[in-house]
Amino acid sequence: MAAPRASLRLVAPVWNGGTSGIRGLSRAVDPEGSQRKGRALLQFLADRFYDVEAVRGYLLQKQVLKVLQKNRSFTYIKERYGPYVAGASFILKQGGAVKFQDKEWMRPNGRGLSGELWKLREVPVEAVDASGCAINYQGLDNLLALRELQSLSLRCCPHVDDWCLGRLHQLADSLRELSLAGCPRISERGLACLHHLRNLRRLDISDLPAVSNPGLTQILVEEMLPDCEVLGADRAQSLKLGPEEQPRDTASSPIPA
């Protein structure tokens, strides 16, 4: 009887950190593309990985590490320049925008943080637009110290989830506007945590894929926050029942014997 074949473990070899690292991969997939470059890419992968699953695992690990790096605590800046500058620096590094009190909106300029930023250590941040940013639970540490924050947009943030919403109660005294539209990881459970935000006057919960019944959820949130304008799905559409949930027409239905 032949000996069983050893199964191949889906583990990538240790990255050698050489000059043909991930930059080599980017060169190999240059848009110009050719058979030679295609062979170079295949050789690059064969030299470092056992199979496609190992490649996927490596790239996923790199992505996770990148998100963690983006959400590190700006402790040094906070200690030196205060929480307002630290929070603004965090958002600008993420590609978002901030508005200091009585100032114009400040956005990334591609040349690093603005020199004006360091002069605003005593000026509160009143609005943050973090739409599409990679903020997660850990990264919120940089925003929760902004106790005068009135407007916060987390629109389409892929890593904002129910656990994140459970932390926003720390901004309950100041927060007036909040946008969670398009966040794929927010469900009804997270929205229930917003009952602490009694000073909210405008809340956008539209386009939340993890919410099973948007129309009903909007009604419940409106009851939970009666002084807040809640933007959400078209209720008439979202409250429609499925075929199995439609009430039966007893007039036309046969009466069981």
GROMACS .gro file of N, CA and C in nm, residues 74-232:
model
  477
   74PHE      N    1  -0.231   5.889   1.904
   74PHE     CA    2  -0.140   6.002   1.884
   74PHE      C    3  -0.100   6.059   2.020
   75THR      N    4  -0.044   5.972   2.103
   75THR     CA    5  -0.013   6.010   2.241
   75THR      C    6   0.090   6.122   2.248
   76TYR      N    7   0.195   6.112   2.167
   76TYR     CA    8   0.302   6.213   2.172
   76TYR      C    9   0.248   6.351   2.137
   77ILE      N   10   0.168   6.358   2.030
   77ILE     CA   11   0.112   6.487   1.989
   77ILE      C   12   0.015   6.538   2.094
   78LYS      N   13  -0.062   6.449   2.154
   78LYS     CA   14  -0.157   6.490   2.258
   78LYS      C   15  -0.085   6.549   2.377
   79GLU      N   16   0.026   6.485   2.419
   79GLU     CA   17   0.101   6.534   2.534
   79GLU      C   18   0.168   6.668   2.506
   80ARG      N   19   0.210   6.688   2.381
   80ARG     CA   20   0.284   6.810   2.348
   80ARG      C   21   0.194   6.924   2.304
   81TYR      N   22   0.089   6.893   2.229
   81TYR     CA   23   0.006   7.000   2.171
   81TYR      C   24  -0.139   6.997   2.219
   82GLY      N   25  -0.178   6.895   2.296
   82GLY     CA   26  -0.313   6.890   2.347
   82GLY      C   27  -0.406   6.802   2.264
   83PRO      N   28  -0.526   6.771   2.317
   83PRO     CA   29  -0.618   6.678   2.250
   83PRO      C   30  -0.676   6.730   2.119
   84TYR      N   31  -0.692   6.862   2.105
   84TYR     CA   32  -0.751   6.916   1.983
   84TYR      C   33  -0.659   6.892   1.863
   85VAL      N   34  -0.533   6.925   1.880
   85VAL     CA   35  -0.436   6.906   1.771
   85VAL      C   36  -0.415   6.757   1.744
   86ALA      N   37  -0.414   6.676   1.850
   86ALA     CA   38  -0.394   6.532   1.832
   86ALA      C   39  -0.511   6.471   1.754
   87GLY      N   40  -0.634   6.507   1.791
   87GLY     CA   41  -0.749   6.455   1.719
   87GLY      C   42  -0.753   6.501   1.575
   88ALA      N   43  -0.721   6.628   1.552
   88ALA     CA   44  -0.719   6.681   1.416
   88ALA      C   45  -0.610   6.613   1.333
   89SER      N   46  -0.494   6.590   1.392
   89SER     CA   47  -0.384   6.524   1.321
   89SER      C   48  -0.425   6.383   1.280
   90PHE      N   49  -0.492   6.313   1.369
   90PHE     CA   50  -0.538   6.177   1.339
   90PHE      C   51  -0.631   6.176   1.218
   91ILE      N   52  -0.729   6.267   1.217
   91ILE     CA   53  -0.825   6.270   1.107
   91ILE      C   54  -0.759   6.312   0.976
   92LEU      N   55  -0.672   6.411   0.980
   92LEU     CA   56  -0.606   6.457   0.858
   92LEU      C   57  -0.514   6.349   0.802
   93LYS      N   58  -0.448   6.275   0.889
   93LYS     CA   59  -0.363   6.164   0.843
   93LYS      C   60  -0.446   6.056   0.775
   94GLN      N   61  -0.571   6.041   0.820
   94GLN     CA   62  -0.661   5.942   0.760
   94GLN      C   63  -0.718   5.989   0.627
   95GLY      N   64  -0.701   6.117   0.597
   95GLY     CA   65  -0.757   6.170   0.474
   95GLY      C   66  -0.888   6.244   0.494
   96GLY      N   67  -0.928   6.264   0.621
   96GLY     CA   68  -1.052   6.335   0.649
   96GLY      C   69  -1.030   6.484   0.663
   97ALA      N   70  -1.131   6.552   0.716
   97ALA     CA   71  -1.125   6.698   0.731
   97ALA      C   72  -1.173   6.736   0.871
   98VAL      N   73  -1.123   6.849   0.921
   98VAL     CA   74  -1.162   6.897   1.054
   98VAL      C   75  -1.193   7.046   1.047
   99LYS      N   76  -1.276   7.090   1.140
   99LYS     CA   77  -1.308   7.232   1.149
   99LYS      C   78  -1.290   7.276   1.294
  100PHE      N   79  -1.195   7.363   1.315
  100PHE     CA   80  -1.177   7.423   1.446
  100PHE      C   81  -1.279   7.535   1.464
  101GLN      N   82  -1.307   7.566   1.587
  101GLN     CA   83  -1.406   7.668   1.618
  101GLN      C   84  -1.367   7.802   1.556
  102ASP      N   85  -1.462   7.862   1.481
  102ASP     CA   86  -1.445   7.992   1.415
  102ASP      C   87  -1.335   7.989   1.308
  103LYS      N   88  -1.302   7.871   1.255
  103LYS     CA   89  -1.203   7.857   1.149
  103LYS      C   90  -1.266   7.789   1.028
  104GLU      N   91  -1.196   7.798   0.915
  104GLU     CA   92  -1.241   7.728   0.795
  104GLU      C   93  -1.206   7.580   0.807
  105TRP      N   94  -1.270   7.499   0.723
  105TRP     CA   95  -1.239   7.356   0.720
  105TRP      C   96  -1.093   7.336   0.681
  106MET      N   97  -1.029   7.241   0.746
  106MET     CA   98  -0.890   7.208   0.718
  106MET      C   99  -0.885   7.067   0.659
  107ARG      N  100  -0.820   7.055   0.543
  107ARG     CA  101  -0.814   6.927   0.474
  107ARG      C  102  -0.669   6.892   0.441
  108PRO      N  103  -0.641   6.764   0.414
  108PRO     CA  104  -0.503   6.726   0.378
  108PRO      C  105  -0.461   6.797   0.251
  109ASN      N  106  -0.335   6.839   0.248
  109ASN     CA  107  -0.287   6.910   0.129
  109ASN      C  108  -0.182   6.832   0.052
  110GLY      N  109  -0.154   6.708   0.094
  110GLY     CA  110  -0.057   6.625   0.025
  110GLY      C  111   0.087   6.656   0.060
  111ARG      N  112   0.108   6.755   0.145
  111ARG     CA  113   0.246   6.791   0.183
  111ARG      C  114   0.267   6.774   0.334
  112GLY      N  115   0.189   6.685   0.395
  112GLY     CA  116   0.200   6.666   0.538
  112GLY      C  117   0.107   6.761   0.613
  113LEU      N  118   0.114   6.758   0.743
  113LEU     CA  119   0.025   6.841   0.826
  113LEU      C  120   0.061   6.989   0.813
  114SER      N  121  -0.042   7.071   0.810
  114SER     CA  122  -0.022   7.215   0.795
  114SER      C  123   0.048   7.273   0.917
  115GLY      N  124   0.135   7.367   0.892
  115GLY     CA  125   0.204   7.434   1.002
  115GLY      C  126   0.108   7.513   1.090
  116GLU      N  127  -0.008   7.553   1.035
  116GLU     CA  128  -0.107   7.625   1.113
  116GLU      C  129  -0.168   7.538   1.222
  117LEU      N  130  -0.163   7.407   1.201
  117LEU     CA  131  -0.227   7.316   1.295
  117LEU      C  132  -0.169   7.329   1.436
  118TRP      N  133  -0.038   7.343   1.443
  118TRP     CA  134   0.028   7.345   1.574
  118TRP      C  135  -0.004   7.472   1.653
  119LYS      N  136  -0.061   7.573   1.587
  119LYS     CA  137  -0.095   7.697   1.655
  119LYS      C  138  -0.236   7.695   1.715
  120LEU      N  139  -0.306   7.584   1.697
  120LEU     CA  140  -0.448   7.579   1.736
  120LEU      C  141  -0.470   7.492   1.859
  121ARG      N  142  -0.371   7.479   1.942
  121ARG     CA  143  -0.379   7.388   2.055
  121ARG      C  144  -0.487   7.428   2.155
  122GLU      N  145  -0.524   7.556   2.158
  122GLU     CA  146  -0.626   7.603   2.252
  122GLU      C  147  -0.763   7.619   2.187
  123VAL      N  148  -0.773   7.588   2.058
  123VAL     CA  149  -0.899   7.607   1.985
  123VAL      C  150  -0.971   7.473   1.973
  124PRO      N  151  -1.094   7.462   2.024
  124PRO     CA  152  -1.166   7.335   2.018
  124PRO      C  153  -1.199   7.294   1.874
  125VAL      N  154  -1.204   7.165   1.850
  125VAL     CA  155  -1.251   7.110   1.722
  125VAL      C  156  -1.402   7.094   1.733
  126GLU      N  157  -1.477   7.156   1.641
  126GLU     CA  158  -1.623   7.151   1.649
  126GLU      C  159  -1.685   7.059   1.545
  127ALA      N  160  -1.609   7.020   1.441
  127ALA     CA  161  -1.667   6.932   1.339
  127ALA      C  162  -1.558   6.844   1.279
  128VAL      N  163  -1.594   6.719   1.251
  128VAL     CA  164  -1.502   6.621   1.192
  128VAL      C  165  -1.575   6.550   1.078
  129ASP      N  166  -1.512   6.548   0.961
  129ASP     CA  167  -1.563   6.471   0.848
  129ASP      C  168  -1.465   6.358   0.821
  130ALA      N  169  -1.500   6.239   0.868
  130ALA     CA  170  -1.413   6.122   0.852
  130ALA      C  171  -1.472   6.025   0.750
  131SER      N  172  -1.548   6.076   0.656
  131SER     CA  173  -1.615   5.990   0.557
  131SER      C  174  -1.513   5.904   0.483
  132GLY      N  175  -1.540   5.772   0.482
  132GLY     CA  176  -1.454   5.679   0.409
  132GLY      C  177  -1.322   5.648   0.476
  133CYS      N  178  -1.297   5.700   0.594
  133CYS     CA  179  -1.170   5.676   0.661
  133CYS      C  180  -1.168   5.538   0.727
  134ALA      N  181  -1.047   5.492   0.758
  134ALA     CA  182  -1.028   5.357   0.814
  134ALA      C  183  -1.033   5.357   0.966
  135ILE      N  184  -1.117   5.439   1.025
  135ILE     CA  185  -1.128   5.446   1.170
  135ILE      C  186  -1.189   5.318   1.225
  136ASN      N  187  -1.132   5.268   1.335
  136ASN     CA  188  -1.189   5.153   1.402
  136ASN      C  189  -1.207   5.182   1.551
  137TYR      N  190  -1.238   5.080   1.628
  137TYR     CA  191  -1.264   5.095   1.772
  137TYR      C  192  -1.147   5.161   1.842
  138GLN      N  193  -1.026   5.115   1.810
  138GLN     CA  194  -0.907   5.171   1.873
  138GLN      C  195  -0.885   5.316   1.834
  139GLY      N  196  -0.906   5.348   1.707
  139GLY     CA  197  -0.881   5.483   1.658
  139GLY      C  198  -0.972   5.588   1.720
  140LEU      N  199  -1.089   5.545   1.769
  140LEU     CA  200  -1.180   5.641   1.831
  140LEU      C  201  -1.119   5.708   1.954
  141ASP      N  202  -1.017   5.647   2.012
  141ASP     CA  203  -0.951   5.709   2.127
  141ASP      C  204  -0.906   5.851   2.095
  142ASN      N  205  -0.868   5.875   1.969
  142ASN     CA  206  -0.818   6.006   1.930
  142ASN      C  207  -0.929   6.109   1.915
  143LEU      N  208  -1.055   6.065   1.908
  143LEU     CA  209  -1.167   6.158   1.890
  143LEU      C  210  -1.247   6.181   2.016
  144LEU      N  211  -1.247   6.085   2.107
  144LEU     CA  212  -1.333   6.095   2.224
  144LEU      C  213  -1.289   6.203   2.321
  145ALA      N  214  -1.167   6.254   2.303
  145ALA     CA  215  -1.120   6.364   2.387
  145ALA      C  216  -1.166   6.500   2.335
  146LEU      N  217  -1.233   6.502   2.221
  146LEU     CA  218  -1.283   6.627   2.162
  146LEU      C  219  -1.419   6.658   2.223
  147ARG      N  220  -1.422   6.705   2.344
  147ARG     CA  221  -1.546   6.718   2.419
  147ARG      C  222  -1.634   6.833   2.372
  148GLU      N  223  -1.587   6.917   2.281
  148GLU     CA  224  -1.671   7.022   2.222
  148GLU      C  225  -1.718   6.986   2.082
  149LEU      N  226  -1.696   6.862   2.040
  149LEU     CA  227  -1.731   6.819   1.904
  149LEU      C  228  -1.882   6.820   1.885
  150GLN      N  229  -1.929   6.893   1.784
  150GLN     CA  230  -2.072   6.906   1.758
  150GLN      C  231  -2.118   6.824   1.638
  151SER      N  232  -2.031   6.805   1.540
  151SER     CA  233  -2.070   6.734   1.418
  151SER      C  234  -1.965   6.628   1.385
  152LEU      N  235  -2.012   6.507   1.361
  152LEU     CA  236  -1.922   6.395   1.330
  152LEU      C  237  -1.980   6.313   1.216
  153SER      N  238  -1.905   6.301   1.108
  153SER     CA  239  -1.947   6.217   0.996
  153SER      C  240  -1.855   6.096   0.986
  154LEU      N  241  -1.915   5.979   1.003
  154LEU     CA  242  -1.845   5.851   0.985
  154LEU      C  243  -1.900   5.779   0.863
  155ARG      N  244  -1.948   5.855   0.769
  155ARG     CA  245  -2.013   5.801   0.650
  155ARG      C  246  -1.920   5.706   0.574
  156CYS      N  247  -1.971   5.586   0.544
  156CYS     CA  248  -1.900   5.486   0.463
  156CYS      C  249  -1.765   5.446   0.524
  157CYS      N  250  -1.755   5.446   0.655
  157CYS     CA  251  -1.633   5.398   0.720
  157CYS      C  252  -1.641   5.246   0.732
  158PRO      N  253  -1.554   5.170   0.667
  158PRO     CA  254  -1.569   5.024   0.660
  158PRO      C  255  -1.545   4.952   0.792
  159HIS      N  256  -1.475   5.016   0.887
  159HIS     CA  257  -1.440   4.947   1.012
  159HIS      C  258  -1.520   4.996   1.132
  160VAL      N  259  -1.609   5.090   1.112
  160VAL     CA  260  -1.695   5.137   1.221
  160VAL      C  261  -1.808   5.036   1.240
  161ASP      N  262  -1.818   4.981   1.362
  161ASP     CA  263  -1.917   4.877   1.390
  161ASP      C  264  -2.000   4.911   1.514
  162ASP      N  265  -2.079   4.815   1.558
  162ASP     CA  266  -2.166   4.837   1.674
  162ASP      C  267  -2.087   4.871   1.800
  163TRP      N  268  -1.971   4.810   1.815
  163TRP     CA  269  -1.888   4.836   1.932
  163TRP      C  270  -1.841   4.982   1.933
  164CYS      N  271  -1.813   5.035   1.817
  164CYS     CA  272  -1.773   5.176   1.808
  164CYS      C  273  -1.884   5.268   1.857
  165LEU      N  274  -2.007   5.239   1.817
  165LEU     CA  275  -2.119   5.324   1.858
  165LEU      C  276  -2.139   5.321   2.009
  166GLY      N  277  -2.102   5.210   2.071
  166GLY     CA  278  -2.114   5.201   2.215
  166GLY      C  279  -2.021   5.294   2.290
  167ARG      N  280  -1.923   5.354   2.220
  167ARG     CA  281  -1.828   5.446   2.284
  167ARG      C  282  -1.867   5.593   2.268
  168LEU      N  283  -1.962   5.621   2.180
  168LEU     CA  284  -1.994   5.759   2.149
  168LEU      C  285  -2.066   5.831   2.263
  169HIS      N  286  -2.107   5.759   2.365
  169HIS     CA  287  -2.174   5.825   2.478
  169HIS      C  288  -2.082   5.927   2.544
  170GLN      N  289  -1.951   5.914   2.523
  170GLN     CA  290  -1.857   6.009   2.581
  170GLN      C  291  -1.868   6.147   2.517
  171LEU      N  292  -1.936   6.155   2.402
  171LEU     CA  293  -1.957   6.283   2.334
  171LEU      C  294  -2.101   6.332   2.350
  172ALA      N  295  -2.175   6.273   2.443
  172ALA     CA  296  -2.318   6.300   2.455
  172ALA      C  297  -2.348   6.447   2.486
  173ASP      N  298  -2.263   6.514   2.558
  173ASP     CA  299  -2.292   6.652   2.597
  173ASP      C  300  -2.281   6.751   2.482
  174SER      N  301  -2.199   6.719   2.381
  174SER     CA  302  -2.173   6.817   2.275
  174SER      C  303  -2.229   6.779   2.139
  175LEU      N  304  -2.240   6.651   2.109
  175LEU     CA  305  -2.269   6.607   1.973
  175LEU      C  306  -2.411   6.644   1.931
  176ARG      N  307  -2.421   6.714   1.816
  176ARG     CA  308  -2.550   6.757   1.761
  176ARG      C  309  -2.584   6.685   1.630
  177GLU      N  310  -2.483   6.654   1.552
  177GLU     CA  311  -2.505   6.589   1.423
  177GLU      C  312  -2.415   6.466   1.411
  178LEU      N  313  -2.472   6.358   1.357
  178LEU     CA  314  -2.397   6.234   1.341
  178LEU      C  315  -2.443   6.165   1.214
  179SER      N  316  -2.348   6.128   1.129
  179SER     CA  317  -2.380   6.053   1.007
  179SER      C  318  -2.311   5.917   1.012
  180LEU      N  319  -2.394   5.813   0.999
  180LEU     CA  320  -2.344   5.676   0.994
  180LEU      C  321  -2.381   5.610   0.861
  181ALA      N  322  -2.425   5.689   0.765
  181ALA     CA  323  -2.475   5.637   0.639
  181ALA      C  324  -2.369   5.553   0.568
  182GLY      N  325  -2.412   5.439   0.516
  182GLY     CA  326  -2.323   5.356   0.434
  182GLY      C  327  -2.221   5.276   0.511
  183CYS      N  328  -2.231   5.269   0.642
  183CYS     CA  329  -2.135   5.188   0.721
  183CYS      C  330  -2.181   5.041   0.719
  184PRO      N  331  -2.104   4.952   0.660
  184PRO     CA  332  -2.150   4.815   0.639
  184PRO      C  333  -2.158   4.728   0.764
  185ARG      N  334  -2.095   4.771   0.875
  185ARG     CA  335  -2.089   4.686   0.994
  185ARG      C  336  -2.182   4.732   1.107
  186ILE      N  337  -2.265   4.829   1.080
  186ILE     CA  338  -2.356   4.879   1.183
  186ILE      C  339  -2.492   4.811   1.170
  187SER      N  340  -2.541   4.760   1.283
  187SER     CA  341  -2.671   4.694   1.285
  187SER      C  342  -2.763   4.762   1.387
  188GLU      N  343  -2.882   4.704   1.406
  188GLU     CA  344  -2.977   4.758   1.501
  188GLU      C  345  -2.918   4.763   1.643
  189ARG      N  346  -2.834   4.668   1.676
  189ARG     CA  347  -2.777   4.663   1.811
  189ARG      C  348  -2.691   4.786   1.838
  190GLY      N  349  -2.613   4.826   1.741
  190GLY     CA  350  -2.531   4.944   1.759
  190GLY      C  351  -2.614   5.071   1.768
  191LEU      N  352  -2.717   5.080   1.684
  191LEU     CA  353  -2.802   5.200   1.686
  191LEU      C  354  -2.873   5.216   1.819
  192ALA      N  355  -2.902   5.106   1.886
  192ALA     CA  356  -2.967   5.114   2.017
  192ALA      C  357  -2.877   5.183   2.120
  193CYS      N  358  -2.747   5.180   2.097
  193CYS     CA  359  -2.654   5.245   2.191
  193CYS      C  360  -2.661   5.397   2.184
  194LEU      N  361  -2.724   5.450   2.079
  194LEU     CA  362  -2.726   5.595   2.061
  194LEU      C  363  -2.827   5.664   2.152
  195HIS      N  364  -2.898   5.590   2.234
  195HIS     CA  365  -2.998   5.652   2.322
  195HIS      C  366  -2.932   5.749   2.421
  196HIS      N  367  -2.799   5.735   2.440
  196HIS     CA  368  -2.728   5.827   2.529
  196HIS      C  369  -2.716   5.967   2.469
  197LEU      N  370  -2.725   5.977   2.336
  197LEU     CA  371  -2.697   6.104   2.269
  197LEU      C  372  -2.822   6.191   2.265
  198ARG      N  373  -2.863   6.239   2.380
  198ARG     CA  374  -2.988   6.313   2.392
  198ARG      C  375  -2.982   6.451   2.329
  199ASN      N  376  -2.865   6.501   2.300
  199ASN     CA  377  -2.852   6.633   2.238
  199ASN      C  378  -2.845   6.627   2.085
  200LEU      N  379  -2.853   6.507   2.029
  200LEU     CA  380  -2.851   6.495   1.883
  200LEU      C  381  -2.972   6.564   1.822
  201ARG      N  382  -2.947   6.637   1.713
  201ARG     CA  383  -3.055   6.701   1.640
  201ARG      C  384  -3.067   6.649   1.497
  202ARG      N  385  -2.964   6.578   1.451
  202ARG     CA  386  -2.969   6.523   1.315
  202ARG      C  387  -2.888   6.394   1.311
  203LEU      N  388  -2.949   6.286   1.263
  203LEU     CA  389  -2.884   6.155   1.257
  203LEU      C  390  -2.915   6.091   1.123
  204ASP      N  391  -2.811   6.052   1.050
  204ASP     CA  392  -2.828   5.986   0.920
  204ASP      C  393  -2.793   5.838   0.933
  205ILE      N  394  -2.892   5.751   0.919
  205ILE     CA  395  -2.871   5.606   0.927
  205ILE      C  396  -2.915   5.539   0.798
  206SER      N  397  -2.904   5.609   0.688
  206SER     CA  398  -2.944   5.553   0.559
  206SER      C  399  -2.839   5.457   0.506
  207ASP      N  400  -2.884   5.362   0.425
  207ASP     CA  401  -2.796   5.269   0.354
  207ASP      C  402  -2.705   5.192   0.450
  208LEU      N  403  -2.766   5.122   0.546
  208LEU     CA  404  -2.692   5.035   0.638
  208LEU      C  405  -2.724   4.890   0.603
  209PRO      N  406  -2.637   4.820   0.531
  209PRO     CA  407  -2.668   4.685   0.482
  209PRO      C  408  -2.696   4.584   0.593
  210ALA      N  409  -2.637   4.602   0.711
  210ALA     CA  410  -2.655   4.504   0.819
  210ALA      C  411  -2.786   4.522   0.895
  211VAL      N  412  -2.861   4.629   0.863
  211VAL     CA  413  -2.991   4.652   0.927
  211VAL      C  414  -3.097   4.579   0.846
  212SER      N  415  -3.168   4.487   0.910
  212SER     CA  416  -3.259   4.399   0.836
  212SER      C  417  -3.388   4.469   0.794
  213ASN      N  418  -3.438   4.561   0.876
  213ASN     CA  419  -3.561   4.633   0.841
  213ASN      C  420  -3.539   4.782   0.863
  214PRO      N  421  -3.487   4.852   0.762
  214PRO     CA  422  -3.450   4.993   0.780
  214PRO      C  423  -3.567   5.082   0.821
  215GLY      N  424  -3.684   5.061   0.764
  215GLY     CA  425  -3.798   5.146   0.795
  215GLY      C  426  -3.841   5.134   0.940
  216LEU      N  427  -3.855   5.013   0.987
  216LEU     CA  428  -3.893   4.991   1.126
  216LEU      C  429  -3.785   5.042   1.221
  217THR      N  430  -3.661   5.018   1.184
  217THR     CA  431  -3.549   5.065   1.267
  217THR      C  432  -3.551   5.217   1.279
  218GLN      N  433  -3.580   5.286   1.169
  218GLN     CA  434  -3.586   5.432   1.173
  218GLN      C  435  -3.696   5.479   1.268
  219ILE      N  436  -3.809   5.414   1.266
  219ILE     CA  437  -3.918   5.452   1.356
  219ILE      C  438  -3.877   5.434   1.501
  220LEU      N  439  -3.811   5.323   1.530
  220LEU     CA  440  -3.768   5.296   1.667
  220LEU      C  441  -3.664   5.397   1.713
  221VAL      N  442  -3.572   5.434   1.623
  221VAL     CA  443  -3.471   5.533   1.658
  221VAL      C  444  -3.536   5.670   1.682
  222GLU      N  445  -3.636   5.704   1.602
  222GLU     CA  446  -3.707   5.830   1.622
  222GLU      C  447  -3.777   5.833   1.758
  223GLU      N  448  -3.831   5.720   1.800
  223GLU     CA  449  -3.895   5.714   1.932
  223GLU      C  450  -3.790   5.722   2.042
  224MET      N  451  -3.673   5.666   2.016
  224MET     CA  452  -3.566   5.667   2.114
  224MET      C  453  -3.505   5.806   2.129
  225LEU      N  454  -3.501   5.883   2.017
  225LEU     CA  455  -3.445   6.019   2.017
  225LEU      C  456  -3.551   6.114   1.962
  226PRO      N  457  -3.651   6.149   2.040
  226PRO     CA  458  -3.766   6.225   1.990
  226PRO      C  459  -3.732   6.366   1.941
  227ASP      N  460  -3.622   6.424   1.985
  227ASP     CA  461  -3.587   6.559   1.943
  227ASP      C  462  -3.489   6.561   1.827
  228CYS      N  463  -3.467   6.446   1.765
  228CYS     CA  464  -3.366   6.434   1.660
  228CYS      C  465  -3.432   6.404   1.525
  229GLU      N  466  -3.385   6.472   1.422
  229GLU     CA  467  -3.429   6.442   1.285
  229GLU      C  468  -3.350   6.321   1.236
  230VAL      N  469  -3.420   6.213   1.206
  230VAL     CA  470  -3.355   6.088   1.166
  230VAL      C  471  -3.374   6.068   1.016
  231LEU      N  472  -3.263   6.060   0.944
  231LEU     CA  473  -3.266   6.035   0.801
  231LEU      C  474  -3.238   5.888   0.776
  232GLY      N  475  -3.321   5.826   0.694
  232GLY     CA  476  -3.302   5.683   0.668
  232GLY      C  477  -3.364   5.641   0.538
   0.00000   0.00000   0.00000
